[in-house]
PDB file of C-alpha atoms and ligand atoms in Angstrom:
ATOM      1  CA  MET R   1     -17.944   6.327 135.733  1.00  0.00           C
ATOM      2  CA  HIS R   2     -20.300   6.769 138.669  1.00  0.00           C
ATOM      3  CA  ARG R   3     -20.670  10.564 139.650  1.00  0.00           C
ATOM      4  CA  GLY R   4     -19.449  11.223 143.261  1.00  0.00           C
ATOM      5  CA  ARG R   5     -21.746  12.195 146.075  1.00  0.00           C
ATOM      6  CA  LEU R   6     -22.014  15.567 147.577  1.00  0.00           C
ATOM      7  CA  LEU R   7     -21.962  15.158 151.453  1.00  0.00           C
ATOM      8  CA  VAL R   8     -23.301  18.144 153.331  1.00  0.00           C
ATOM      9  CA  ILE R   9     -22.337  18.047 156.933  1.00  0.00           C
ATOM     10  CA  SER R  10     -23.853  20.516 159.598  1.00  0.00           C
ATOM     11  CA  GLY R  11     -24.067  20.569 163.397  1.00  0.00           C
ATOM     12  CA  PRO R  12     -23.905  22.912 166.256  1.00  0.00           C
ATOM     13  CA  SER R  13     -20.840  24.862 167.159  1.00  0.00           C
ATOM     14  CA  GLY R  14     -18.476  22.697 169.323  1.00  0.00           C
ATOM     15  CA  VAL R  15     -19.978  19.449 168.221  1.00  0.00           C
ATOM     16  CA  GLY R  16     -16.753  18.217 166.547  1.00  0.00           C
ATOM     17  CA  LYS R  17     -17.959  18.386 162.963  1.00  0.00           C
ATOM     18  CA  GLY R  18     -14.558  19.678 161.653  1.00  0.00           C
ATOM     19  CA  SER R  19     -12.446  16.935 163.338  1.00  0.00           C
ATOM     20  CA  ILE R  20     -14.980  14.273 162.033  1.00  0.00           C
ATOM     21  CA  CYS R  21     -14.665  15.618 158.314  1.00  0.00           C
ATOM     22  CA  LYS R  22     -10.824  15.605 158.715  1.00  0.00           C
ATOM     23  CA  LYS R  23     -10.872  12.063 159.962  1.00  0.00           C
ATOM     24  CA  VAL R  24     -13.237  11.068 157.205  1.00  0.00           C
ATOM     25  CA  ILE R  25     -10.929  12.535 154.437  1.00  0.00           C
ATOM     26  CA  GLU R  26      -7.719  11.054 156.258  1.00  0.00           C
ATOM     27  CA  LYS R  27      -9.356   7.692 156.077  1.00  0.00           C
ATOM     28  CA  LYS R  28     -10.865   7.877 152.517  1.00  0.00           C
ATOM     29  CA  LYS R  29      -8.273  10.197 150.964  1.00  0.00           C
ATOM     30  CA  ASN R  30      -8.538   8.412 147.662  1.00  0.00           C
ATOM     31  CA  ASP R  31     -12.201   8.862 147.341  1.00  0.00           C
ATOM     32  CA  VAL R  32     -13.317  11.809 149.441  1.00  0.00           C
ATOM     33  CA  GLU R  33     -12.257  15.580 149.397  1.00  0.00           C
ATOM     34  CA  PHE R  34     -13.002  18.797 150.911  1.00  0.00           C
ATOM     35  CA  SER R  35     -14.667  21.639 148.691  1.00  0.00           C
ATOM     36  CA  VAL R  36     -12.559  24.855 148.900  1.00  0.00           C
ATOM     37  CA  SER R  37     -14.713  27.875 149.428  1.00  0.00           C
ATOM     38  CA  MET R  38     -14.236  31.306 147.876  1.00  0.00           C
ATOM     39  CA  THR R  39     -14.006  34.380 150.128  1.00  0.00           C
ATOM     40  CA  THR R  40     -13.440  38.122 150.044  1.00  0.00           C
ATOM     41  CA  ARG R  41     -11.910  37.864 153.475  1.00  0.00           C
ATOM     42  CA  PRO R  42      -8.040  38.599 153.413  1.00  0.00           C
ATOM     43  CA  PRO R  43      -5.904  35.528 154.103  1.00  0.00           C
ATOM     44  CA  ARG R  44      -4.767  34.963 157.755  1.00  0.00           C
ATOM     45  CA  GLU R  45      -1.241  34.124 158.486  1.00  0.00           C
ATOM     46  CA  GLY R  46      -0.287  30.727 157.056  1.00  0.00           C
ATOM     47  CA  GLU R  47      -3.549  30.350 154.949  1.00  0.00           C
ATOM     48  CA  VAL R  48      -2.804  29.349 151.349  1.00  0.00           C
ATOM     49  CA  ASP R  49      -4.839  30.370 148.398  1.00  0.00           C
ATOM     50  CA  GLY R  50      -6.699  27.373 146.679  1.00  0.00           C
ATOM     51  CA  GLU R  51      -6.177  25.247 149.918  1.00  0.00           C
ATOM     52  CA  ASN R  52      -7.875  27.084 152.761  1.00  0.00           C
ATOM     53  CA  TYR R  53      -9.925  29.348 150.530  1.00  0.00           C
ATOM     54  CA  PHE R  54      -9.810  30.850 147.138  1.00  0.00           C
ATOM     55  CA  PHE R  55      -9.169  34.420 148.093  1.00  0.00           C
ATOM     56  CA  VAL R  56     -10.777  37.114 145.750  1.00  0.00           C
ATOM     57  CA  THR R  57     -11.760  40.736 145.691  1.00  0.00           C
ATOM     58  CA  THR R  58     -15.448  41.740 146.122  1.00  0.00           C
ATOM     59  CA  GLU R  59     -15.688  42.591 142.429  1.00  0.00           C
ATOM     60  CA  GLU R  60     -14.585  39.094 141.450  1.00  0.00           C
ATOM     61  CA  PHE R  61     -16.952  37.570 144.088  1.00  0.00           C
ATOM     62  CA  LYS R  62     -19.929  39.641 142.674  1.00  0.00           C
ATOM     63  CA  LYS R  63     -19.255  38.933 139.214  1.00  0.00           C
ATOM     64  CA  LYS R  64     -19.304  35.131 139.898  1.00  0.00           C
ATOM     65  CA  ILE R  65     -22.600  35.594 141.866  1.00  0.00           C
ATOM     66  CA  GLU R  66     -23.987  37.159 138.744  1.00  0.00           C
ATOM     67  CA  GLU R  67     -22.643  34.152 136.361  1.00  0.00           C
ATOM     68  CA  ASN R  68     -24.496  31.918 138.866  1.00  0.00           C
ATOM     69  CA  GLY R  69     -21.217  30.317 139.907  1.00  0.00           C
ATOM     70  CA  PHE R  70     -21.961  29.449 143.300  1.00  0.00           C
ATOM     71  CA  LEU R  71     -23.996  26.414 144.622  1.00  0.00           C
ATOM     72  CA  GLU R  72     -24.589  28.709 147.669  1.00  0.00           C
ATOM     73  CA  HIS R  73     -23.070  31.983 149.094  1.00  0.00           C
ATOM     74  CA  ALA R  74     -23.526  34.144 152.120  1.00  0.00           C
ATOM     75  CA  ARG R  75     -22.301  37.261 153.660  1.00  0.00           C
ATOM     76  CA  VAL R  76     -20.847  36.627 157.260  1.00  0.00           C
ATOM     77  CA  PHE R  77     -19.797  39.901 159.009  1.00  0.00           C
ATOM     78  CA  LYS R  78     -18.415  42.052 156.219  1.00  0.00           C
ATOM     79  CA  ASN R  79     -17.283  39.254 153.986  1.00  0.00           C
ATOM     80  CA  TYR R  80     -18.604  37.005 151.423  1.00  0.00           C
ATOM     81  CA  TYR R  81     -18.221  33.303 151.322  1.00  0.00           C
ATOM     82  CA  GLY R  82     -19.352  30.968 148.762  1.00  0.00           C
ATOM     83  CA  THR R  83     -19.047  27.315 147.265  1.00  0.00           C
ATOM     84  CA  PRO R  84     -17.951  27.512 143.828  1.00  0.00           C
ATOM     85  CA  ARG R  85     -20.208  25.308 141.719  1.00  0.00           C
ATOM     86  CA  ALA R  86     -17.802  24.385 138.947  1.00  0.00           C
ATOM     87  CA  ASN R  87     -14.994  23.097 141.358  1.00  0.00           C
ATOM     88  CA  VAL R  88     -17.511  20.940 143.038  1.00  0.00           C
ATOM     89  CA  MET R  89     -19.233  19.634 139.996  1.00  0.00           C
ATOM     90  CA  GLU R  90     -15.831  18.705 138.376  1.00  0.00           C
ATOM     91  CA  LYS R  91     -14.909  16.720 141.402  1.00  0.00           C
ATOM     92  CA  LEU R  92     -18.317  14.893 141.381  1.00  0.00           C
ATOM     93  CA  GLU R  93     -18.004  14.314 137.521  1.00  0.00           C
ATOM     94  CA  ALA R  94     -14.605  12.729 138.245  1.00  0.00           C
ATOM     95  CA  GLY R  95     -16.199  10.245 140.598  1.00  0.00           C
ATOM     96  CA  ARG R  96     -14.908  11.813 143.742  1.00  0.00           C
ATOM     97  CA  ASP R  97     -17.187  12.458 146.800  1.00  0.00           C
ATOM     98  CA  VAL R  98     -17.017  16.016 148.120  1.00  0.00           C
ATOM     99  CA  ILE R  99     -17.639  17.033 151.755  1.00  0.00           C
ATOM    100  CA  LEU R 100     -19.082  20.475 152.367  1.00  0.00           C
ATOM    101  CA  GLU R 101     -18.949  21.410 156.313  1.00  0.00           C
ATOM    102  CA  ILE R 102     -21.645  24.350 156.264  1.00  0.00           C
ATOM    103  CA  ASP R 103     -24.124  25.986 158.428  1.00  0.00           C
ATOM    104  CA  ILE R 104     -27.830  25.101 158.271  1.00  0.00           C
ATOM    105  CA  GLN R 105     -28.723  28.028 156.308  1.00  0.00           C
ATOM    106  CA  GLY R 106     -25.988  27.243 153.618  1.00  0.00           C
ATOM    107  CA  ALA R 107     -27.026  23.635 153.580  1.00  0.00           C
ATOM    108  CA  MET R 108     -30.588  24.441 153.136  1.00  0.00           C
ATOM    109  CA  ASN R 109     -29.416  26.436 150.017  1.00  0.00           C
ATOM    110  CA  ILE R 110     -27.489  23.669 148.867  1.00  0.00           C
ATOM    111  CA  LYS R 111     -30.499  21.402 149.060  1.00  0.00           C
ATOM    112  CA  LYS R 112     -32.284  23.773 146.621  1.00  0.00           C
ATOM    113  CA  ALA R 113     -29.323  23.806 144.264  1.00  0.00           C
ATOM    114  CA  TYR R 114     -28.340  20.371 144.357  1.00  0.00           C
ATOM    115  CA  PRO R 115     -31.094  18.174 146.020  1.00  0.00           C
ATOM    116  CA  GLU R 116     -29.260  14.910 145.195  1.00  0.00           C
ATOM    117  CA  GLY R 117     -26.744  15.805 147.992  1.00  0.00           C
ATOM    118  CA  ILE R 118     -26.591  13.647 151.251  1.00  0.00           C
ATOM    119  CA  PHE R 119     -27.389  15.810 154.163  1.00  0.00           C
ATOM    120  CA  ILE R 120     -25.799  14.584 157.413  1.00  0.00           C
ATOM    121  CA  PHE R 121     -26.241  16.333 160.943  1.00  0.00           C
ATOM    122  CA  ILE R 122     -23.692  15.898 163.699  1.00  0.00           C
ATOM    123  CA  LEU R 123     -25.304  15.787 167.257  1.00  0.00           C
ATOM    124  CA  PRO R 124     -23.621  15.846 170.712  1.00  0.00           C
ATOM    125  CA  PRO R 125     -24.249  12.986 172.852  1.00  0.00           C
ATOM    126  CA  SER R 126     -26.199  15.369 175.355  1.00  0.00           C
ATOM    127  CA  MET R 127     -26.595  19.149 175.983  1.00  0.00           C
ATOM    128  CA  ALA R 128     -24.371  18.692 179.081  1.00  0.00           C
ATOM    129  CA  GLU R 129     -21.454  17.259 177.059  1.00  0.00           C
ATOM    130  CA  LEU R 130     -21.966  20.054 174.477  1.00  0.00           C
ATOM    131  CA  ARG R 131     -21.590  22.639 177.296  1.00  0.00           C
ATOM    132  CA  LYS R 132     -18.404  20.732 178.395  1.00  0.00           C
ATOM    133  CA  ARG R 133     -16.887  20.946 174.854  1.00  0.00           C
ATOM    134  CA  ILE R 134     -17.866  24.716 174.589  1.00  0.00           C
ATOM    135  CA  THR R 135     -16.562  25.432 177.988  1.00  0.00           C
ATOM    136  CA  GLY R 136     -13.418  23.497 177.201  1.00  0.00           C
ATOM    137  CA  ARG R 137     -12.451  25.629 174.356  1.00  0.00           C
ATOM    138  CA  GLY R 138     -11.365  28.256 176.983  1.00  0.00           C
ATOM    139  CA  THR R 139     -12.215  32.007 176.985  1.00  0.00           C
ATOM    140  CA  GLU R 140     -16.060  31.955 176.540  1.00  0.00           C
ATOM    141  CA  SER R 141     -17.907  33.646 179.215  1.00  0.00           C
ATOM    142  CA  GLU R 142     -21.021  32.003 180.920  1.00  0.00           C
ATOM    143  CA  SER R 143     -23.302  34.350 179.035  1.00  0.00           C
ATOM    144  CA  VAL R 144     -21.638  33.427 175.670  1.00  0.00           C
ATOM    145  CA  ILE R 145     -22.032  29.704 176.500  1.00  0.00           C
ATOM    146  CA  GLU R 146     -25.597  30.050 177.321  1.00  0.00           C
ATOM    147  CA  LEU R 147     -26.034  31.790 173.943  1.00  0.00           C
ATOM    148  CA  ARG R 148     -24.124  29.026 172.098  1.00  0.00           C
ATOM    149  CA  LEU R 149     -26.465  26.321 173.807  1.00  0.00           C
ATOM    150  CA  GLY R 150     -29.582  28.201 172.908  1.00  0.00           C
ATOM    151  CA  GLU R 151     -28.282  28.685 169.212  1.00  0.00           C
ATOM    152  CA  ALA R 152     -27.407  24.824 169.290  1.00  0.00           C
ATOM    153  CA  LEU R 153     -30.941  23.922 170.418  1.00  0.00           C
ATOM    154  CA  LYS R 154     -32.457  25.905 167.492  1.00  0.00           C
ATOM    155  CA  GLU R 155     -30.032  24.291 164.933  1.00  0.00           C
ATOM    156  CA  ILE R 156     -31.023  20.741 166.314  1.00  0.00           C
ATOM    157  CA  SER R 157     -34.664  21.598 165.480  1.00  0.00           C
ATOM    158  CA  TYR R 158     -33.781  21.419 161.684  1.00  0.00           C
ATOM    159  CA  LEU R 159     -32.868  17.760 162.139  1.00  0.00           C
ATOM    160  CA  ASP R 160     -35.947  16.746 160.116  1.00  0.00           C
ATOM    161  CA  LYS R 161     -34.387  18.571 157.044  1.00  0.00           C
ATOM    162  CA  TYR R 162     -31.382  16.016 157.003  1.00  0.00           C
ATOM    163  CA  ASP R 163     -31.067  12.430 155.819  1.00  0.00           C
ATOM    164  CA  TYR R 164     -28.852  11.084 158.436  1.00  0.00           C
ATOM    165  CA  CYS R 165     -27.678  11.985 161.943  1.00  0.00           C
ATOM    166  CA  VAL R 166     -24.536  10.736 163.517  1.00  0.00           C
ATOM    167  CA  VAL R 167     -23.972  11.353 167.334  1.00  0.00           C
ATOM    168  CA  ASN R 168     -20.517  12.420 168.078  1.00  0.00           C
ATOM    169  CA  GLU R 169     -19.670  10.474 171.332  1.00  0.00           C
ATOM    170  CA  ASP R 170     -16.468   9.150 170.206  1.00  0.00           C
ATOM    171  CA  LEU R 171     -14.487  10.782 167.255  1.00  0.00           C
ATOM    172  CA  ASP R 172     -13.257   7.645 165.532  1.00  0.00           C
ATOM    173  CA  GLU R 173     -16.768   6.018 165.885  1.00  0.00           C
ATOM    174  CA  ALA R 174     -18.434   9.053 164.358  1.00  0.00           C
ATOM    175  CA  ALA R 175     -16.062   9.141 161.589  1.00  0.00           C
ATOM    176  CA  GLU R 176     -16.745   5.403 160.912  1.00  0.00           C
ATOM    177  CA  ASN R 177     -20.550   5.945 160.952  1.00  0.00           C
ATOM    178  CA  VAL R 178     -20.203   8.815 158.249  1.00  0.00           C
ATOM    179  CA  ILE R 179     -18.024   6.412 156.114  1.00  0.00           C
ATOM    180  CA  ALA R 180     -20.771   3.722 156.618  1.00  0.00           C
ATOM    181  CA  ILE R 181     -23.219   6.470 155.209  1.00  0.00           C
ATOM    182  CA  ILE R 182     -20.994   6.996 152.296  1.00  0.00           C
ATOM    183  CA  THR R 183     -20.648   3.236 151.659  1.00  0.00           C
ATOM    184  CA  ALA R 184     -24.429   2.729 151.825  1.00  0.00           C
ATOM    185  CA  GLU R 185     -25.068   5.503 149.532  1.00  0.00           C
ATOM    186  CA  HIS R 186     -22.785   4.053 147.015  1.00  0.00           C
ATOM    187  CA  SER R 187     -24.539   0.715 147.324  1.00  0.00           C
ATOM    188  CA  LYS R 188     -27.854   2.172 146.326  1.00  0.00           C
ATOM    189  CA  VAL R 189     -29.641   0.684 143.544  1.00  0.00           C
ATOM    190  CA  THR R 190     -29.815   3.677 140.879  1.00  0.00           C
ATOM    191  CA  GLU R 191     -30.319   3.909 137.320  1.00  0.00           C
ATOM    192  CA  ASN R 192     -26.758   2.612 136.800  1.00  0.00           C
ATOM    193  CA  ILE R 193     -28.074  -0.990 137.578  1.00  0.00           C
ATOM    194  CA  TYR R 194     -28.841  -1.368 133.635  1.00  0.00           C
ATOM    195  CA  ASP R 195     -24.927  -0.952 132.875  1.00  0.00           C
ATOM    196  CA  MET R 196     -24.276  -3.414 135.677  1.00  0.00           C
ATOM    197  CA  ILE R 197     -26.957  -5.958 134.378  1.00  0.00           C
ATOM    198  CA  ASP R 198     -25.250  -5.498 130.694  1.00  0.00           C
ATOM    199  CA  LYS R 199     -21.825  -6.005 132.178  1.00  0.00           C
ATOM    200  CA  TYR R 200     -22.975  -9.443 133.696  1.00  0.00           C
ATOM    201  CA  LYS R 201     -24.593 -10.389 130.317  1.00  0.00           C
ATOM    202  CA  GLU R 202     -21.383  -9.554 128.320  1.00  0.00           C
ATOM    203  CA  GLU R 203     -19.507 -11.770 130.785  1.00  0.00           C
ATOM    204  CA  ILE R 204     -21.345 -14.783 130.004  1.00  0.00           C
TER     205      ILE R 204
HETATM  206  P1  LIG K 301     -13.607  32.184 158.627  1.00  0.00           P
HETATM  207  O1  LIG K 301     -13.531  33.633 158.064  1.00  0.00           O
HETATM  208  O2  LIG K 301     -13.391  32.087 160.231  1.00  0.00           O
HETATM  209  O3  LIG K 301     -12.730  31.217 157.842  1.00  0.00           O
HETATM  210  O4  LIG K 301     -15.238  31.836 158.451  1.00  0.00           O
HETATM  211  C1  LIG K 301     -16.166  32.644 158.982  1.00  0.00           C
HETATM  212  C2  LIG K 301     -17.402  31.818 158.641  1.00  0.00           C
HETATM  213  O5  LIG K 301     -17.815  31.694 157.327  1.00  0.00           O
HETATM  214  C3  LIG K 301     -17.548  30.354 159.278  1.00  0.00           C
HETATM  215  O6  LIG K 301     -18.586  30.413 160.108  1.00  0.00           O
HETATM  216  C4  LIG K 301     -17.622  29.518 158.041  1.00  0.00           C
HETATM  217  O7  LIG K 301     -18.438  28.400 158.536  1.00  0.00           O
HETATM  218  C5  LIG K 301     -18.269  30.383 157.161  1.00  0.00           C
HETATM  219  N1  LIG K 301     -18.102  29.877 155.726  1.00  0.00           N
HETATM  220  C6  LIG K 301     -16.866  29.433 155.131  1.00  0.00           C
HETATM  221  N2  LIG K 301     -17.035  29.134 154.005  1.00  0.00           N
HETATM  222  C7  LIG K 301     -18.340  29.269 153.733  1.00  0.00           C
HETATM  223  C8  LIG K 301     -19.071  28.977 152.502  1.00  0.00           C
HETATM  224  O8  LIG K 301     -18.504  28.501 151.437  1.00  0.00           O
HETATM  225  N3  LIG K 301     -20.324  29.327 152.308  1.00  0.00           N
HETATM  226  C9  LIG K 301     -20.910  29.776 153.702  1.00  0.00           C
HETATM  227  N4  LIG K 301     -22.205  29.962 153.378  1.00  0.00           N
HETATM  228  N5  LIG K 301     -20.238  30.061 154.645  1.00  0.00           N
HETATM  229  C10 LIG K 301     -18.948  29.689 154.753  1.00  0.00           C
END
């Protein structure tokens, strides 16, 4: 059994990475799944434990940090968030690919913990289009939009830390490009080639 691939997907806020990830999983639901993060934040209306997040107490979270139970973790505002190592590893060992949609800081921590991951950066077609998408969300004031665009530009400067980039001009096409990356990664010649060669030998 081949180990699954850990796909780490980042990109500026408003670029549509969440929609791309959902689409990829929809199209590849037998092979690819999301990692469920753990958090100390209380569940919001409609959120399901084990589906949206694993909701835990601060004590439980801190205990898990001490046990080295996270691939990465971070404090966002007053709450802790983290990627549970065992859940991800179980899925990978079962041959499933796992998608982590995570900010650049988190992605760089994953890179240290799991360098075999595949790091994909989602780009907007242009800054003008990103502005349009952020504005289109509704309530943000002009100063907040400027702040977001400045932040996006800073994030884009991390592109060289990633293996692949996908421009999200069209959602379907962007999802297909991510799937193409997954297919290419699974077609790589790795140490498993010896098993494959043996299989052909046996077949003669
Ligand atoms: P929310 O509370 O709105 O669901 O998420 C708040 C923030 O936490 C978002 O920016 C989200 O990307 C981040 N976040 C969610 N899960 C994780 C995680 O496992 N690790 C890290 N580093 N950040 C996370």
